[in-house]
mmCIF file of C-alpha atoms in Angstrom:
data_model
loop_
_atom_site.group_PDB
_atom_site.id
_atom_site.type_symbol
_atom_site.label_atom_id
_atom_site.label_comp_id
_atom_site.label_asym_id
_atom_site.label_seq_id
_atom_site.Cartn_x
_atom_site.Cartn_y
_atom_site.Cartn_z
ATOM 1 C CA UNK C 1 71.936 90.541 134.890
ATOM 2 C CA UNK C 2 75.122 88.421 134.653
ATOM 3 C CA UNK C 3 76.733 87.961 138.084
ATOM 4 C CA UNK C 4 79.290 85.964 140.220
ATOM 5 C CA UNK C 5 79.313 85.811 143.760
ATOM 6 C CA UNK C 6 82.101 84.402 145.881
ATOM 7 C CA UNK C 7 82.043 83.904 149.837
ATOM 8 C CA UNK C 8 85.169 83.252 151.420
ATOM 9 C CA UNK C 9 84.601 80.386 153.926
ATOM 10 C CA UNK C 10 87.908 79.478 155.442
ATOM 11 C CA UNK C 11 91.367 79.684 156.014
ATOM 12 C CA UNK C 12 93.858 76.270 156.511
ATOM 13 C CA UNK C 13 97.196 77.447 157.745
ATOM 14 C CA UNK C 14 98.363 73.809 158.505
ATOM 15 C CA UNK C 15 100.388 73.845 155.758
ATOM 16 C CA UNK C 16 103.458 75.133 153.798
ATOM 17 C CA UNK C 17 101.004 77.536 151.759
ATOM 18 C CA UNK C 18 98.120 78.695 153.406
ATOM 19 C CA UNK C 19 94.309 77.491 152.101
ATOM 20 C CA UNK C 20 91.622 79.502 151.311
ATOM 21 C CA UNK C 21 87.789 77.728 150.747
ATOM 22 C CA UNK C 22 85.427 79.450 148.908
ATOM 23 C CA UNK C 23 81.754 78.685 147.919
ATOM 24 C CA UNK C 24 80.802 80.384 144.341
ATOM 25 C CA UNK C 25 77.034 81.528 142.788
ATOM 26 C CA UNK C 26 77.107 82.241 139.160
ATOM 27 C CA UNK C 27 74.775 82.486 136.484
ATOM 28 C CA UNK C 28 77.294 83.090 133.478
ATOM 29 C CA UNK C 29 76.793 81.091 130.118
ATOM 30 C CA UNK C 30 80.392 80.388 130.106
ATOM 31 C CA UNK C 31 80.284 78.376 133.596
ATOM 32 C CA UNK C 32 79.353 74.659 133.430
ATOM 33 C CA UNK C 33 77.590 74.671 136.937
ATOM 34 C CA UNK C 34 75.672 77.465 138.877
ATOM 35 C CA UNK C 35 76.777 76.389 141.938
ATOM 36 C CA UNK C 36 79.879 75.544 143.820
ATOM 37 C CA UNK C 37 80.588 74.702 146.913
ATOM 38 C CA UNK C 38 83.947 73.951 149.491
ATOM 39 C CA UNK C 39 85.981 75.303 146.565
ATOM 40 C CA UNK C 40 90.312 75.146 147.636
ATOM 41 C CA UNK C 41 92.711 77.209 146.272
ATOM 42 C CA UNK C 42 96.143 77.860 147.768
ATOM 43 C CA UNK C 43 97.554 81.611 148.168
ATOM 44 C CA UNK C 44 99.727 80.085 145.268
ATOM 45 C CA UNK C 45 97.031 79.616 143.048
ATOM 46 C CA UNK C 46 95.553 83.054 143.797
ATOM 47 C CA UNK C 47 98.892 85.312 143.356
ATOM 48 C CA UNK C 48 98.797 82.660 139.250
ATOM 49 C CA UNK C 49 95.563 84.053 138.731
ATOM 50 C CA UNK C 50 95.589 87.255 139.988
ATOM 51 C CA UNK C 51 99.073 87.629 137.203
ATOM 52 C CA UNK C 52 97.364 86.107 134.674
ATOM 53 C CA UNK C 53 94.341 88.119 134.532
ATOM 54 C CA UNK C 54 96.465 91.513 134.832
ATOM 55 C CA UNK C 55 98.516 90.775 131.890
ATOM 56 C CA UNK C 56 95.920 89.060 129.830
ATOM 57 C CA UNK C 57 93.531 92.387 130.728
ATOM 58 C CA UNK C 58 94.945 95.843 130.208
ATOM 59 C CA UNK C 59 91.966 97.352 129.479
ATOM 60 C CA UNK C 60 91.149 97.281 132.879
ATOM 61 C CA UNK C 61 92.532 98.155 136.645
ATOM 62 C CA UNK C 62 92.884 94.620 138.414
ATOM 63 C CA UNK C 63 92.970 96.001 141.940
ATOM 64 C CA UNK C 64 96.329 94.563 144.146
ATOM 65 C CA UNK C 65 95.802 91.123 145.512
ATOM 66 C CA UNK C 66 96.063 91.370 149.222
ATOM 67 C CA UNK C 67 99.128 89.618 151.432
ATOM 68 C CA UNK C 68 98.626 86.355 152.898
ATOM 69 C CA UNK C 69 99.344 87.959 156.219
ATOM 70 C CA UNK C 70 98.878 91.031 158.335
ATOM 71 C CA UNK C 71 100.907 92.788 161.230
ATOM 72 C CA UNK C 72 97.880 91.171 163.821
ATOM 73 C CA UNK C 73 99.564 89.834 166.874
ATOM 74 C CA UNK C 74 97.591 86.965 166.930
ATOM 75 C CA UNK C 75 96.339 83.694 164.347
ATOM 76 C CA UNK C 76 93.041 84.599 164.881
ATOM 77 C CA UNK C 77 93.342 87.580 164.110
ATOM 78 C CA UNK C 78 95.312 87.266 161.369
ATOM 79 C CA UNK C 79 93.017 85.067 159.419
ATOM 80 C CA UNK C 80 90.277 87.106 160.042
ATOM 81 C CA UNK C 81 91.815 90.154 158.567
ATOM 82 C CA UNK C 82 92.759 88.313 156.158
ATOM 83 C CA UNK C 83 90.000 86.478 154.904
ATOM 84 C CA UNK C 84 88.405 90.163 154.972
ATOM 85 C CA UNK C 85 91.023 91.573 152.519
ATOM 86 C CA UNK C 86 90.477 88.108 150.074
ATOM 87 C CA UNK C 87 86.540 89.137 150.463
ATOM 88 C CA UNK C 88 86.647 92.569 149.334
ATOM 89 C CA UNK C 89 89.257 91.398 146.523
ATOM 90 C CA UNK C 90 87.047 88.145 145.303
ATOM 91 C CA UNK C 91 84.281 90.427 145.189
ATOM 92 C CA UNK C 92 85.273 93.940 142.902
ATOM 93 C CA UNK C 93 86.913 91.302 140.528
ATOM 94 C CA UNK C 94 83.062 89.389 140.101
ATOM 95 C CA UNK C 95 82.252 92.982 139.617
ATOM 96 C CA UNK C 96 84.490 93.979 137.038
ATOM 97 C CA UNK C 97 82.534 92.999 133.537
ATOM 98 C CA UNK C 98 85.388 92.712 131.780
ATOM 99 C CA UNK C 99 87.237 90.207 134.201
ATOM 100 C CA UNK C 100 83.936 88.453 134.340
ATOM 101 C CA UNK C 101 84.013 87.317 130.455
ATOM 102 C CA UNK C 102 87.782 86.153 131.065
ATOM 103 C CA UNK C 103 88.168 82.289 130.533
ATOM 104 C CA UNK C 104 90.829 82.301 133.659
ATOM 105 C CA UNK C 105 88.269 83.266 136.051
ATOM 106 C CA UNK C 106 86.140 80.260 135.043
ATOM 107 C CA UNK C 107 88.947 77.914 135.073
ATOM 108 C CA UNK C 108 89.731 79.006 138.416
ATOM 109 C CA UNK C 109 86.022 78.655 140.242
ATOM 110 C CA UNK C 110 85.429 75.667 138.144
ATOM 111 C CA UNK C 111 89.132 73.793 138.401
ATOM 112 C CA UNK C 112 88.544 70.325 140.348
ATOM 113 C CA UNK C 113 92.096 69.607 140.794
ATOM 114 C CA UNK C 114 93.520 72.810 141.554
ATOM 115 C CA UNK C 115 93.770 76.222 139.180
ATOM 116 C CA UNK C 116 96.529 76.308 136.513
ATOM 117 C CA UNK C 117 96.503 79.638 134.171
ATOM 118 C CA UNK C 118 95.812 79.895 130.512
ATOM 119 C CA UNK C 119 99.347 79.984 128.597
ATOM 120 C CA UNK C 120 99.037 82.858 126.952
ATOM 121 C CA UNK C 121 102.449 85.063 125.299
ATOM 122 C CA UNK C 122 103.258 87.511 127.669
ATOM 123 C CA UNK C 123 103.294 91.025 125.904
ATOM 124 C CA UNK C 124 106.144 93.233 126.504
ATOM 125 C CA UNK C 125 105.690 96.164 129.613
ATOM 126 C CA UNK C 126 107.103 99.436 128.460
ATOM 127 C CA UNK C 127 109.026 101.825 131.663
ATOM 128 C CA UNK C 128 107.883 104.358 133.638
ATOM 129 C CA UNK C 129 109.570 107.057 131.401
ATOM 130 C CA UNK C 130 108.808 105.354 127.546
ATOM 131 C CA UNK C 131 106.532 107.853 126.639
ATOM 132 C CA UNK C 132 109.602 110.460 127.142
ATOM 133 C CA UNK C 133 112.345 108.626 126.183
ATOM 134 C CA UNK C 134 110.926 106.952 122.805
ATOM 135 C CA UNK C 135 108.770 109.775 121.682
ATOM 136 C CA UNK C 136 105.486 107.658 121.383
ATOM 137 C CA UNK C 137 102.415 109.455 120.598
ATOM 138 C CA UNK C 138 100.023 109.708 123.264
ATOM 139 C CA UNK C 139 97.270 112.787 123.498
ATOM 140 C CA UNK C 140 95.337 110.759 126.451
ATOM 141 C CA UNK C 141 96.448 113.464 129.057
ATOM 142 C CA UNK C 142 94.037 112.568 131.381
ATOM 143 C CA UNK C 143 95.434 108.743 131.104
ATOM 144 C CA UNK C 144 99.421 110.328 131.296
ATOM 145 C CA UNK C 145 98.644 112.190 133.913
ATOM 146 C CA UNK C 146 96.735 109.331 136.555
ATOM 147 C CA UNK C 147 99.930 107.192 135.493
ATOM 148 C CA UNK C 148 102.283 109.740 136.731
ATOM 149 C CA UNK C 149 100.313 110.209 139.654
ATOM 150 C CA UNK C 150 99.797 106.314 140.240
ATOM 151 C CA UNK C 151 103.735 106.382 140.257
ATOM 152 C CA UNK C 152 104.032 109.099 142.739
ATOM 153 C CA UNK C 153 101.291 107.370 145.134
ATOM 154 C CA UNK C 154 103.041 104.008 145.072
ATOM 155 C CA UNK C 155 105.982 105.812 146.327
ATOM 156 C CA UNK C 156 104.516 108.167 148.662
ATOM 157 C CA UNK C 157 102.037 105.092 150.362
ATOM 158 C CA UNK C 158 105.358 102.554 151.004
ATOM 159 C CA UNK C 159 107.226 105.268 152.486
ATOM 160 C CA UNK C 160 104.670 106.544 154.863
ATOM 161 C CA UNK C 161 103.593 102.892 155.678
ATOM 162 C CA UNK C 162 107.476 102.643 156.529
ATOM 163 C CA UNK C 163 107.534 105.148 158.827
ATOM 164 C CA UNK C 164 104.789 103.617 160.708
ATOM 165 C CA UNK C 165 106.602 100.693 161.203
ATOM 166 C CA UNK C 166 109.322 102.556 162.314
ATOM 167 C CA UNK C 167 107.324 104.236 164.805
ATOM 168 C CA UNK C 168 105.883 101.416 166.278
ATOM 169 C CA UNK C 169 109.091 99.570 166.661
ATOM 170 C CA UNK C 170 110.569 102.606 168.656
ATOM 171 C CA UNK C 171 106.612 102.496 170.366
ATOM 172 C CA UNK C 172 107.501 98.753 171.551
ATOM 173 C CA UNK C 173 111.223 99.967 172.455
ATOM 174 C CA UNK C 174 109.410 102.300 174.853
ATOM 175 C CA UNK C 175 106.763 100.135 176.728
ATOM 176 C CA UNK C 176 109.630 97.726 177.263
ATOM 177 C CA UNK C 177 111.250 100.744 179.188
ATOM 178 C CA UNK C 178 108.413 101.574 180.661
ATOM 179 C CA UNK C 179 107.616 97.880 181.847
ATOM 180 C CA UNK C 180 110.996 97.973 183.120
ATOM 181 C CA UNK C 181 110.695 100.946 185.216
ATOM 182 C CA UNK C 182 107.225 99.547 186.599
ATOM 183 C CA UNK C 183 109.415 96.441 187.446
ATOM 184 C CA UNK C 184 111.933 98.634 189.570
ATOM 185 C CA UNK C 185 109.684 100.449 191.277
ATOM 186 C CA UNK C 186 108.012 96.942 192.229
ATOM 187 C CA UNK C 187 110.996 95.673 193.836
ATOM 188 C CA UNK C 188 111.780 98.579 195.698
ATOM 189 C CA UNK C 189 108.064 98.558 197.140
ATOM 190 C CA UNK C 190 109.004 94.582 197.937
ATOM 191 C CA UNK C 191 112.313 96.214 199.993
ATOM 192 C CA UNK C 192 110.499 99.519 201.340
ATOM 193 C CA UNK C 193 109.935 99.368 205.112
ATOM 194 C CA UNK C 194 107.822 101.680 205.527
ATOM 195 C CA UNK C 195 103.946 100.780 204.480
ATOM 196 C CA UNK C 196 102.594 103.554 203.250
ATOM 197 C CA UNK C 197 105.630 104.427 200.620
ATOM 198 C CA UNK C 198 106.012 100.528 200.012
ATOM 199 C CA UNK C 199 102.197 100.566 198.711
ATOM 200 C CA UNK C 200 102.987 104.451 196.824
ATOM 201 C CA UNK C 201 105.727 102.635 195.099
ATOM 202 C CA UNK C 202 103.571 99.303 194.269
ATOM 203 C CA UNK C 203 100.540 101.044 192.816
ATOM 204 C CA UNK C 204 103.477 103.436 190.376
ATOM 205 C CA UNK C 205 104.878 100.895 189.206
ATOM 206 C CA UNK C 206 101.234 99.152 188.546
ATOM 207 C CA UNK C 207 100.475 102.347 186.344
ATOM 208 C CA UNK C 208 103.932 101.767 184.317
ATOM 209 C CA UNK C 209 102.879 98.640 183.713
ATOM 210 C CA UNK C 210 99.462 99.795 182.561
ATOM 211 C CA UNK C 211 101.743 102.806 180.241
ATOM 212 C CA UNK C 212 103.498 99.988 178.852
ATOM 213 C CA UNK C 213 100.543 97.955 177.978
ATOM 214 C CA UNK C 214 99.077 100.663 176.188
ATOM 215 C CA UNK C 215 102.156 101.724 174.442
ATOM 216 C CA UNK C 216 102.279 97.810 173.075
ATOM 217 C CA UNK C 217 98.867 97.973 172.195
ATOM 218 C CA UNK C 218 98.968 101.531 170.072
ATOM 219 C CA UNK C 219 102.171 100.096 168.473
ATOM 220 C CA UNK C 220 100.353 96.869 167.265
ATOM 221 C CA UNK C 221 97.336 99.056 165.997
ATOM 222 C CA UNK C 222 98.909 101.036 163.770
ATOM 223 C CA UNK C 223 100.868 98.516 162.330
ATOM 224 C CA UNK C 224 97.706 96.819 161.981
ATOM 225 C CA UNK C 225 94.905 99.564 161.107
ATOM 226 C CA UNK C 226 97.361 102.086 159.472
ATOM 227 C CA UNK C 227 100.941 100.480 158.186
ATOM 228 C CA UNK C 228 98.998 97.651 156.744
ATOM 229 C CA UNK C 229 96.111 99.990 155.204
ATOM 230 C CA UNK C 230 98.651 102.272 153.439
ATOM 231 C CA UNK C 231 100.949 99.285 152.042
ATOM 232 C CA UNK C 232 98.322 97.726 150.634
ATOM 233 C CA UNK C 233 97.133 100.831 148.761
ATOM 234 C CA UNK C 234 100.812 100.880 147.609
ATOM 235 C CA UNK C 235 100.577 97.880 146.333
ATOM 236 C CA UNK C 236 97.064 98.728 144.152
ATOM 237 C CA UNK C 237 99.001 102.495 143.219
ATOM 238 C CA UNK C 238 101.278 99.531 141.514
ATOM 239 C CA UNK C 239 99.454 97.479 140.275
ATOM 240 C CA UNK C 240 96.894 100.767 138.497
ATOM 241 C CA UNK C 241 100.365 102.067 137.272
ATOM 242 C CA UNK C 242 101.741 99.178 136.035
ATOM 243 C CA UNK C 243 98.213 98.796 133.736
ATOM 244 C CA UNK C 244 98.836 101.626 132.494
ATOM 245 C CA UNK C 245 102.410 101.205 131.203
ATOM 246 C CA UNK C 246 100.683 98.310 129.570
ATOM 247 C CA UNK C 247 99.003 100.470 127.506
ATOM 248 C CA UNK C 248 102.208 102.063 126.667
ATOM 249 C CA UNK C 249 103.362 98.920 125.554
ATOM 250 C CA UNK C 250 100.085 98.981 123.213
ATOM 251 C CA UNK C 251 100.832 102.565 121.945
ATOM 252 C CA UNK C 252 104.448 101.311 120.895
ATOM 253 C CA UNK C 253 103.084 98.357 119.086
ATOM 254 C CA UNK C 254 100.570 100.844 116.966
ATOM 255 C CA UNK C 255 103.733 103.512 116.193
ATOM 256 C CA UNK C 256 105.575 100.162 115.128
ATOM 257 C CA UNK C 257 102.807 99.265 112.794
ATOM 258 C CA UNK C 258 102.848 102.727 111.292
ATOM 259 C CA UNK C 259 106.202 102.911 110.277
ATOM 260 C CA UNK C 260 105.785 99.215 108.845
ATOM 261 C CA UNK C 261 102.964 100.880 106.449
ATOM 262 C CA UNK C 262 104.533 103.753 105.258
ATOM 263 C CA UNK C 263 107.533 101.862 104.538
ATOM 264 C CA UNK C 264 105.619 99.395 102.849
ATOM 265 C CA UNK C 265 103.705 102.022 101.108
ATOM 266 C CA UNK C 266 106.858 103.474 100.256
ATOM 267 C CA UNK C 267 108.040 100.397 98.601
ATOM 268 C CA UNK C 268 105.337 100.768 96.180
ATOM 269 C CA UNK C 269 106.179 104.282 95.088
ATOM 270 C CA UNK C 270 109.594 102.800 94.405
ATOM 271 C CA UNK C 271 108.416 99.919 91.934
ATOM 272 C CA UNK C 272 105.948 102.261 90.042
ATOM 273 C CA UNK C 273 108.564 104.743 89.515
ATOM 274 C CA UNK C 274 110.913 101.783 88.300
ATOM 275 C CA UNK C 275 111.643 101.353 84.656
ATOM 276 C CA UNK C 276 111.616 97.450 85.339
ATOM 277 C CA UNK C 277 108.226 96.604 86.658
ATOM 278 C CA UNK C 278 107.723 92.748 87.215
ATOM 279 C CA UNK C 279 104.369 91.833 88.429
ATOM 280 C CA UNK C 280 105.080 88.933 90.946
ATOM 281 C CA UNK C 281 107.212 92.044 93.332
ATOM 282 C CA UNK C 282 104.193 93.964 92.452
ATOM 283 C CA UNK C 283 101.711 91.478 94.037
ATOM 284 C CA UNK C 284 104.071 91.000 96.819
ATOM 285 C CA UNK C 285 104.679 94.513 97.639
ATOM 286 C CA UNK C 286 100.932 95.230 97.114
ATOM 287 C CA UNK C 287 99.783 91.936 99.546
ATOM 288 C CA UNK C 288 102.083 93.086 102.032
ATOM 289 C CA UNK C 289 101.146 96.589 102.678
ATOM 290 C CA UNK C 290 97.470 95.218 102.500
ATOM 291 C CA UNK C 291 98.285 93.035 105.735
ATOM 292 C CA UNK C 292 100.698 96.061 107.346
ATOM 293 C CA UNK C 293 97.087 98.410 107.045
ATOM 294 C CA UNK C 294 94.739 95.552 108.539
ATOM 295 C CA UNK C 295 97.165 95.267 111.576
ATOM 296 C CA UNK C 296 97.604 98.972 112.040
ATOM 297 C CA UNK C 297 93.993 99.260 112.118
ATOM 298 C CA UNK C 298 93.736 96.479 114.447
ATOM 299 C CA UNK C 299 96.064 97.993 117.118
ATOM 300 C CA UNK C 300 94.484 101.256 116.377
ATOM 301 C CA UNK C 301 90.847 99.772 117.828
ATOM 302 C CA UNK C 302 92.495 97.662 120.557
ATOM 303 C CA UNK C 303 94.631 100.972 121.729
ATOM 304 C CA UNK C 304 91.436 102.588 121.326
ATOM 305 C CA UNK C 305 89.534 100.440 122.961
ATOM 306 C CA UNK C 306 92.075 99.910 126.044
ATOM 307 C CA UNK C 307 91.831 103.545 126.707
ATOM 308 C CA UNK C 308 88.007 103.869 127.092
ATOM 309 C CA UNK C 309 88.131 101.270 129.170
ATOM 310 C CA UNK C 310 90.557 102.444 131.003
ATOM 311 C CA UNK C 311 88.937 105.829 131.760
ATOM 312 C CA UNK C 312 86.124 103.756 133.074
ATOM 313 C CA UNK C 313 88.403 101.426 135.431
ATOM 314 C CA UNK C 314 90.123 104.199 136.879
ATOM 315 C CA UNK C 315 86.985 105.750 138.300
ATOM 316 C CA UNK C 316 86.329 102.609 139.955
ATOM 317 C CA UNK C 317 89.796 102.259 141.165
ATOM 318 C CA UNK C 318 89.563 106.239 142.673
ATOM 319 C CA UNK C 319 86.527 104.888 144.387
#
C-alpha cells in the first residue's frame, strides 16, 4: 500500500521563527527519494502549506494546524507538547489519500532549500449564510447540516476555552492571596513570643503556602490540558466549516454554469425562430452552448465528486 511516514525529531527555538526537523519514509511514485532525513521547515513554512493544501483540496477535511505554542509554564514543556500536536497533525495528513496524491506535499518533504507553495488561483469562499441568502441549490442535508453544526462548535469551543482562561487567571489571583496570607502568618510566628503559638502560626502559614502552590498548579493545568484542548478543536470546527463553505463556493459555480446554458440555449431558439438566419451566428451560437454544456457537466462531477468525498472526510474528522 502507498504510505508516508513522518517523525518529528526536533524543535530550534533560537530563532525569530521556531524550527521543526523531521525525518520522512515514503514509498509514493511521485517522490524522487524513499528516504529523508534531518528535514527543516520553519512554523512559517508549515502554516504556507497547511493553506495551500486546504484551498487547493476541498474535497477533503484538512484537520487545523496546531499553534506554535502552548499555555506550558515551561520551554521544555512547551516543545514537547508541541512537537506532540505537529506529530499527530504530520501524521492524519500522510493518512489522508487524497492529500497524499497532492504535488504540495511532495514539494514540501522533498524541498532542499526550504518549502515554497504551488501558485495556484485562489477560488472564491462563499459565507456562512450563501446557501440562504443566494438561493443555491443544495439537497446534501446531511452536508448542510454538519456545516451548521461545525459553525456552532467553533463558537461554542472558543468560548468555553475562554472561560477557562478566565478561571485560571482569577485561580492565580487567588494563590497569590493565599501565598500572601501564608507570608503574614510567617511573620507573626517570627514576632510570637510564645513557642508553642509561634510554631501553630509557622506550620499555617506553611499549609497556605502549600494552598497556593496547588492553586498555581490547577490554574496552569487547565490552561494547559483543557483551555488549550478545546481551542484547538475550535480551530479544526473552523477549519471543517470553512471546507465546507468551499463547497458552497463549488455549488455557486455549477448554478452559474446553468444559467450560462439555458441562456445560451435560449439564444438558439431565438435565431431559428428568426426570419434572417446567417450561418456564421449559427455556428457561433451553436459552438458556444456546446462549451457552456461541457463546463456544466464538469462542475456537475467535481461538485459531485467534492461531496462524496466529503461525507467520507467528515467521518474521519468526527473521529
Amino acid at each position: 500500500d502507498p504510505y508516508l511516514r513522518v517523525r518529528i525529531t526536533g524543535l530550534d527555538r533560537n530563532r525569530r521563527d521556531i524550527l521543526i526537523k523531521f525525518d520522512a519514509q515514503t514509498n509514493l511514485s511521485n517522490f524522487t527519494g524513499t528516504t529523508y532525513r534531518n528535514v527543516s521547515r520553519s512554523y512559517l513554512e508549515f502554516q504556507q502549506f497547511y493553506e495551500s493544501i486546504v484551498h487547493s483540496n476541498p474535497q477533503t477535511i484538512v484537520p487545523a494546524l496546531p499553534l506554535a505554542q502552548t499555555s506550558a509554564p515551561t520551554d521544555e514543556e512547551d516543545d514537547r507538547l508541541v512537537r506532540i500536536m505537529l506529530q499527530r497533525w504530520m501524521t492524519r495528513i500522510c493518512e489522508d489519500p487524497i492529500l497524499l496524491a497532492d504535488e504540495d506535499l511532495r514539494s514540501f518533504i522533498e524541498s532542499d532549500f526550504g518549502y515554497q507553495p504551488t501558485p495556484r488561483p485562489r477560488r472564491k469562499t462563499s459565507s456562512g449564510f450563501s446557501l440562504i441568502r443566494r438561493g443555491v441549490p443544495d439537497e446534501d442535508e446531511e452536508l448542510q447540516r454538519a456545516r451548521f453544526e461545525l459553525t456552532k462548535l467553533e463558537g461554542q469551543f472558543f468560548e468555553t476555552a475562554r472561560a477557562v482562561d478566565k478561571l485560571a487567571l482569577a485561580r492565580k489571583t487567588l494563590a497569590g492571596a493565599h501565598s500572601e496570607m501564608g507570608n503574614k502568618l510567617i511573620n507573626v510566628a517570627i514576632t510570637e513570643a510564645h513557642p508553642p503559638l509561634a510554631n501553630a502560626f509557622r506550620k499555617i502559614g506553611r499549609t497556605w503556602h502549600s494552598v497556593a502552590d496547588l492553586d498555581q498548579a490547577q490554574a496552569i493545568s487547565e490552561c494547559v490540558v483543557i483551555g488549550d484542548s478545546l481551542g484547538y478543536q475550535g480551530m479544526n470546527a473552523r477549519s471543517a466549516k470553512e471546507t465546507l463553505q468551499m463547497r458552497t463556493g463549488v455549488l455557486e459555480e455549477y448554478q452559474a454554469a446553468v444559467k450560462t446554458t439555458i441562456s445560451k440555449r435560449r439564444q438558439i431558439e431565438r435565431l431559428k425562430a428568426s426570419s434572417n438566419i446567417r450561418p456564421d451566428k449559427v455556428d457561433d451560437a451553436l459552438e458556444d452552448m456546446e462549451e457552456a454544456n461541457k463546463y456544466e457537466q464538469v462542475l456537475a462531477r467535481r461538485a459531485e465528486g467534492i461531496s462524496q468525498n466529503l461525507h467520507r472526510a467528515l467521518e474521519t474528522h468526527n473521529r
